[in-house]
Short mmCIF file of C-alpha atoms in Angstrom, two decimals:
data_model
loop_
_atom_site.label_atom_id
_atom_site.label_comp_id
_atom_site.label_asym_id
_atom_site.label_seq_id
_atom_site.Cartn_x
_atom_site.Cartn_y
_atom_site.Cartn_z
CA MET A 1 -165.05 184.64 99.71
CA MET A 2 -166.43 181.19 100.03
CA LYS A 3 -164.22 181.04 96.23
CA ARG A 4 -160.49 182.25 98.35
CA ILE A 5 -161.88 179.68 101.42
CA ALA A 6 -162.01 176.56 99.46
CA ILE A 7 -158.76 177.53 97.22
CA ALA A 8 -157.38 177.63 100.05
CA LEU A 9 -158.09 174.21 101.08
CA PHE A 10 -157.26 173.16 98.59
CA LEU A 11 -154.27 173.97 98.85
CA VAL A 12 -153.40 173.01 102.22
CA VAL A 13 -155.23 169.13 101.39
CA VAL A 14 -152.52 168.93 98.52
CA SER A 15 -149.78 169.94 100.44
CA LEU A 16 -150.27 167.85 103.18
CA PRO A 17 -148.82 164.86 101.62
CA ALA A 18 -145.51 166.44 100.45
CA CYS A 19 -145.15 167.62 104.12
CA ASN A 20 -145.43 164.10 105.25
CA ARG A 21 -143.15 162.47 102.86
CA GLU A 22 -139.71 160.89 103.84
CA PRO A 23 -136.96 162.36 102.71
CA PRO A 24 -135.01 160.38 99.67
CA PRO A 25 -132.05 158.44 101.15
CA LYS A 26 -128.27 159.72 101.61
CA PRO A 27 -126.10 158.07 99.09
CA ALA A 28 -123.94 155.69 100.18
CA PRO A 29 -120.55 156.82 100.96
CA PRO A 30 -117.74 156.20 98.62
CA PRO A 31 -115.67 152.88 99.51
CA PRO A 32 -112.16 153.55 101.55
CA PRO A 33 -109.20 153.79 99.73
CA PRO A 34 -106.85 150.18 98.79
CA LYS A 35 -104.23 150.13 100.92
CA THR A 36 -100.69 151.09 99.75
CA GLY A 37 -97.98 148.32 99.54
CA GLU A 38 -96.31 149.65 102.30
CA GLN A 39 -99.62 149.31 104.81
CA LEU A 40 -99.86 145.83 103.74
CA HIS A 41 -96.04 144.98 104.64
CA GLY A 42 -96.81 146.77 108.18
CA GLN A 43 -99.92 144.20 108.39
CA VAL A 44 -97.75 141.27 107.60
CA MET A 45 -94.62 141.98 109.33
CA ASN A 46 -96.25 142.79 112.47
CA ALA A 47 -97.60 138.91 112.30
CA VAL A 48 -95.12 137.64 111.53
CA ARG A 49 -92.13 139.46 113.38
CA PRO A 50 -92.34 137.75 116.91
CA PHE A 51 -91.53 134.12 115.41
CA ILE A 52 -88.19 135.58 113.91
CA ASN A 53 -85.57 134.21 116.48
CA GLY A 54 -83.39 131.31 116.84
CA SER A 55 -85.89 129.45 118.85
CA PRO A 56 -86.52 125.69 117.60
CA GLU A 57 -90.58 126.15 117.34
CA ALA A 58 -90.11 129.27 115.59
CA SER A 59 -89.26 128.03 112.40
CA GLN A 60 -93.33 126.22 111.96
CA GLN A 61 -94.77 129.19 113.38
CA LEU A 62 -92.92 131.53 111.16
CA LYS A 63 -93.68 129.84 107.88
CA ALA A 64 -97.21 129.47 108.83
CA ALA A 65 -98.26 133.32 109.76
CA LEU A 66 -96.20 134.06 106.64
CA SER A 67 -98.16 131.75 104.44
CA THR A 68 -101.31 133.00 106.24
CA GLU A 69 -100.25 136.67 105.66
CA LEU A 70 -99.26 136.25 102.38
CA GLY A 71 -102.57 134.62 101.36
CA LYS A 72 -104.51 137.50 102.42
CA LEU A 73 -102.68 139.77 100.04
CA ARG A 74 -104.08 138.23 96.86
CA THR A 75 -107.01 139.74 97.40
CA GLU A 76 -105.65 143.46 97.69
CA VAL A 77 -105.32 145.92 94.66
CA ASN A 78 -101.90 146.52 95.64
CA GLY A 79 -100.60 143.22 97.05
CA GLU A 80 -97.92 142.08 95.03
CA LYS A 81 -96.32 145.47 96.32
CA GLY A 82 -96.82 144.68 99.64
CA ARG A 83 -95.34 141.06 99.07
CA SER A 84 -92.22 142.33 97.43
CA LEU A 85 -91.51 144.79 100.65
CA VAL A 86 -92.23 141.97 102.99
CA GLU A 87 -89.66 139.55 100.73
CA ALA A 88 -86.84 142.36 100.87
CA ASP A 89 -87.37 142.43 104.38
CA ILE A 90 -87.61 138.96 105.36
CA LYS A 91 -84.11 138.64 103.14
CA ASP A 92 -82.20 141.59 105.33
CA ALA A 93 -83.23 140.06 108.81
CA LEU A 94 -81.94 136.84 107.33
CA LYS A 95 -78.84 138.56 105.87
CA ALA A 96 -78.44 140.23 109.27
CA ALA A 97 -78.61 137.23 111.80
CA TYR A 98 -76.07 135.60 109.16
CA ASP A 99 -73.71 138.39 109.71
CA GLY A 100 -74.10 137.98 112.99
CA GLU A 101 -73.59 134.29 113.42
CA ARG A 102 -77.29 133.40 114.92
CA TRP A 103 -77.04 129.87 113.55
CA LEU A 104 -80.98 128.65 114.40
CA GLU A 105 -82.31 132.22 113.37
CA VAL A 106 -80.82 131.68 110.36
CA LEU A 107 -82.17 128.25 109.43
CA ASN A 108 -85.51 129.67 110.63
CA LEU A 109 -85.39 132.73 108.13
CA CYS A 110 -84.18 130.25 105.44
CA ASP A 111 -87.25 128.77 105.85
CA ALA A 112 -89.07 131.69 105.72
CA VAL A 113 -87.55 132.87 102.77
CA ASP A 114 -87.89 129.47 101.08
CA VAL A 115 -92.53 130.21 100.89
CA MET A 116 -91.40 133.32 99.15
CA ASP A 117 -88.49 132.20 96.61
CA GLN A 118 -87.63 128.50 96.92
CA GLY A 119 -84.84 127.77 95.38
CA ASN A 120 -82.64 131.19 96.06
CA THR A 121 -79.20 130.72 96.04
CA ARG A 122 -77.84 132.55 98.86
CA VAL A 123 -80.39 130.70 101.18
CA VAL A 124 -78.66 127.34 100.19
CA ARG A 125 -75.37 128.51 100.72
CA TYR A 126 -76.54 129.94 104.28
CA ARG A 127 -78.47 127.21 105.21
CA GLU A 128 -75.57 124.77 104.27
CA ARG A 129 -73.27 126.89 106.85
CA ALA A 130 -75.77 127.35 109.27
CA ILE A 131 -76.23 123.55 109.25
CA ALA A 132 -72.46 123.06 110.11
CA GLU A 133 -71.99 125.66 112.22
CA LYS A 134 -75.24 123.90 114.55
CA ASN A 135 -73.36 120.59 114.00
CA LYS A 136 -69.93 121.96 115.21
CA PRO A 137 -68.54 120.59 118.17
CA GLN A 138 -67.99 121.88 121.51
CA VAL A 139 -64.71 121.65 123.00
CA THR A 140 -63.39 122.09 126.01
CA MET A 141 -59.29 121.85 126.80
CA LYS A 142 -58.39 119.33 130.17
CA GLY A 143 -54.83 120.08 129.50
CA VAL A 144 -51.79 119.45 127.88
CA PHE A 145 -49.45 116.36 128.97
CA GLN A 146 -45.88 115.24 127.34
CA ILE A 147 -46.66 111.56 126.22
CA GLY A 148 -43.20 109.84 124.66
CA GLY A 149 -42.05 113.16 124.78
CA THR A 150 -44.84 115.03 122.88
CA PRO A 151 -46.97 117.64 123.98
CA THR A 152 -50.18 115.72 123.63
CA VAL A 153 -54.18 117.81 124.05
CA PHE A 154 -56.53 116.01 126.34
CA LEU A 155 -60.32 117.36 125.36
CA ASP A 156 -63.82 116.87 126.07
CA LEU A 157 -66.14 116.99 123.29
CA PHE A 158 -69.80 117.21 122.84
CA LEU A 159 -71.27 116.37 118.95
CA PRO A 160 -74.42 117.96 118.47
CA GLU A 161 -75.33 116.37 115.60
CA THR A 162 -75.31 112.65 117.55
CA GLY A 163 -75.69 114.06 121.01
CA GLN A 164 -72.98 112.45 122.07
CA ALA A 165 -70.14 113.39 124.69
CA THR A 166 -66.52 111.66 124.61
CA ASP A 167 -62.76 112.48 125.41
CA VAL A 168 -60.01 112.38 123.24
CA LYS A 169 -56.18 112.77 122.98
CA VAL A 170 -54.12 114.56 119.96
CA ARG A 171 -51.20 116.51 118.81
CA VAL A 172 -50.60 119.27 117.06
CA GLY A 173 -51.67 118.30 113.19
CA GLU A 174 -53.57 115.37 113.85
CA GLU A 175 -57.77 115.38 112.91
CA PHE A 176 -60.62 113.90 115.23
CA TYR A 177 -64.12 114.49 114.70
CA GLY A 178 -64.04 116.92 112.06
CA LEU A 179 -61.32 119.04 113.42
CA ILE A 180 -57.68 119.60 113.09
CA LEU A 181 -55.36 120.55 116.10
CA GLU A 182 -53.28 123.40 114.49
CA LYS A 183 -51.41 124.37 117.32
CA ILE A 184 -51.10 124.86 121.49
CA LEU A 185 -51.03 128.32 122.19
CA GLY A 186 -48.53 129.77 124.78
CA ASP A 187 -47.69 127.92 128.23
CA LYS A 188 -50.84 125.75 127.63
CA GLU A 189 -52.92 128.57 127.84
CA GLY A 190 -55.45 127.30 124.96
CA VAL A 191 -55.37 126.00 121.72
CA GLN A 192 -56.12 126.80 118.14
CA LEU A 193 -58.73 124.16 116.14
CA LYS A 194 -60.06 124.43 112.61
CA TYR A 195 -63.44 123.43 111.87
CA LEU A 196 -63.39 121.30 108.45
CA LYS A 197 -66.31 121.28 107.35
CA THR A 198 -66.03 125.36 107.20
CA GLU A 199 -62.44 125.84 107.15
CA GLN A 200 -62.79 128.20 110.28
CA SER A 201 -59.96 128.41 112.77
CA PHE A 202 -61.02 128.89 116.42
CA THR A 203 -59.70 129.03 120.10
CA VAL A 204 -60.00 126.87 122.73
CA LYS A 205 -59.13 128.41 126.15
CA GLY A 206 -57.16 126.08 128.96
CA VAL A 207 -58.30 124.96 132.02
CA GLY A 208 -58.36 128.33 134.64
CA GLN A 209 -57.67 130.92 132.32
#
């Protein structure tokens, strides 16, 4: 009997450390999968999209935000895929701005494309056109008067390139400040001018039209 009691006590003593022992730590969870190219593209575009507009300060803001976000992609597994998607998006935005004749926005987006694709030939062409349009004289027609028996158009001009305002008196076929008076429309309803830098014609309505 005493022998059985001794054995039972021995087993209890031996089992106590095992009961008090802490369970082994759980294995660390696996790391999250890398972000996809699409996720990285969305991350960059969310950061830069507020600066895709024609405001004067947006150019520097857009370039700075784009450079910062693209820099973050260098450490990502799918960073190159994300970058290529961003580049395609910015170029699509540039073409949309160009087609919509939003010239200040075009200039800002040209600067943005330069961050990713310096020397792109389309950007060179778009920038030249946008600068020309930005500097296009703004014309107001005051009237048409006979001077020496020849219809003469009186115009007010504002020249964005220099910030100057002036007035001119011109006849059909005459060139002035990078414009040519092509024709007088109707009974003094307006005039048709050609802007020589772009070879594009446009109309200016007469007073009261």
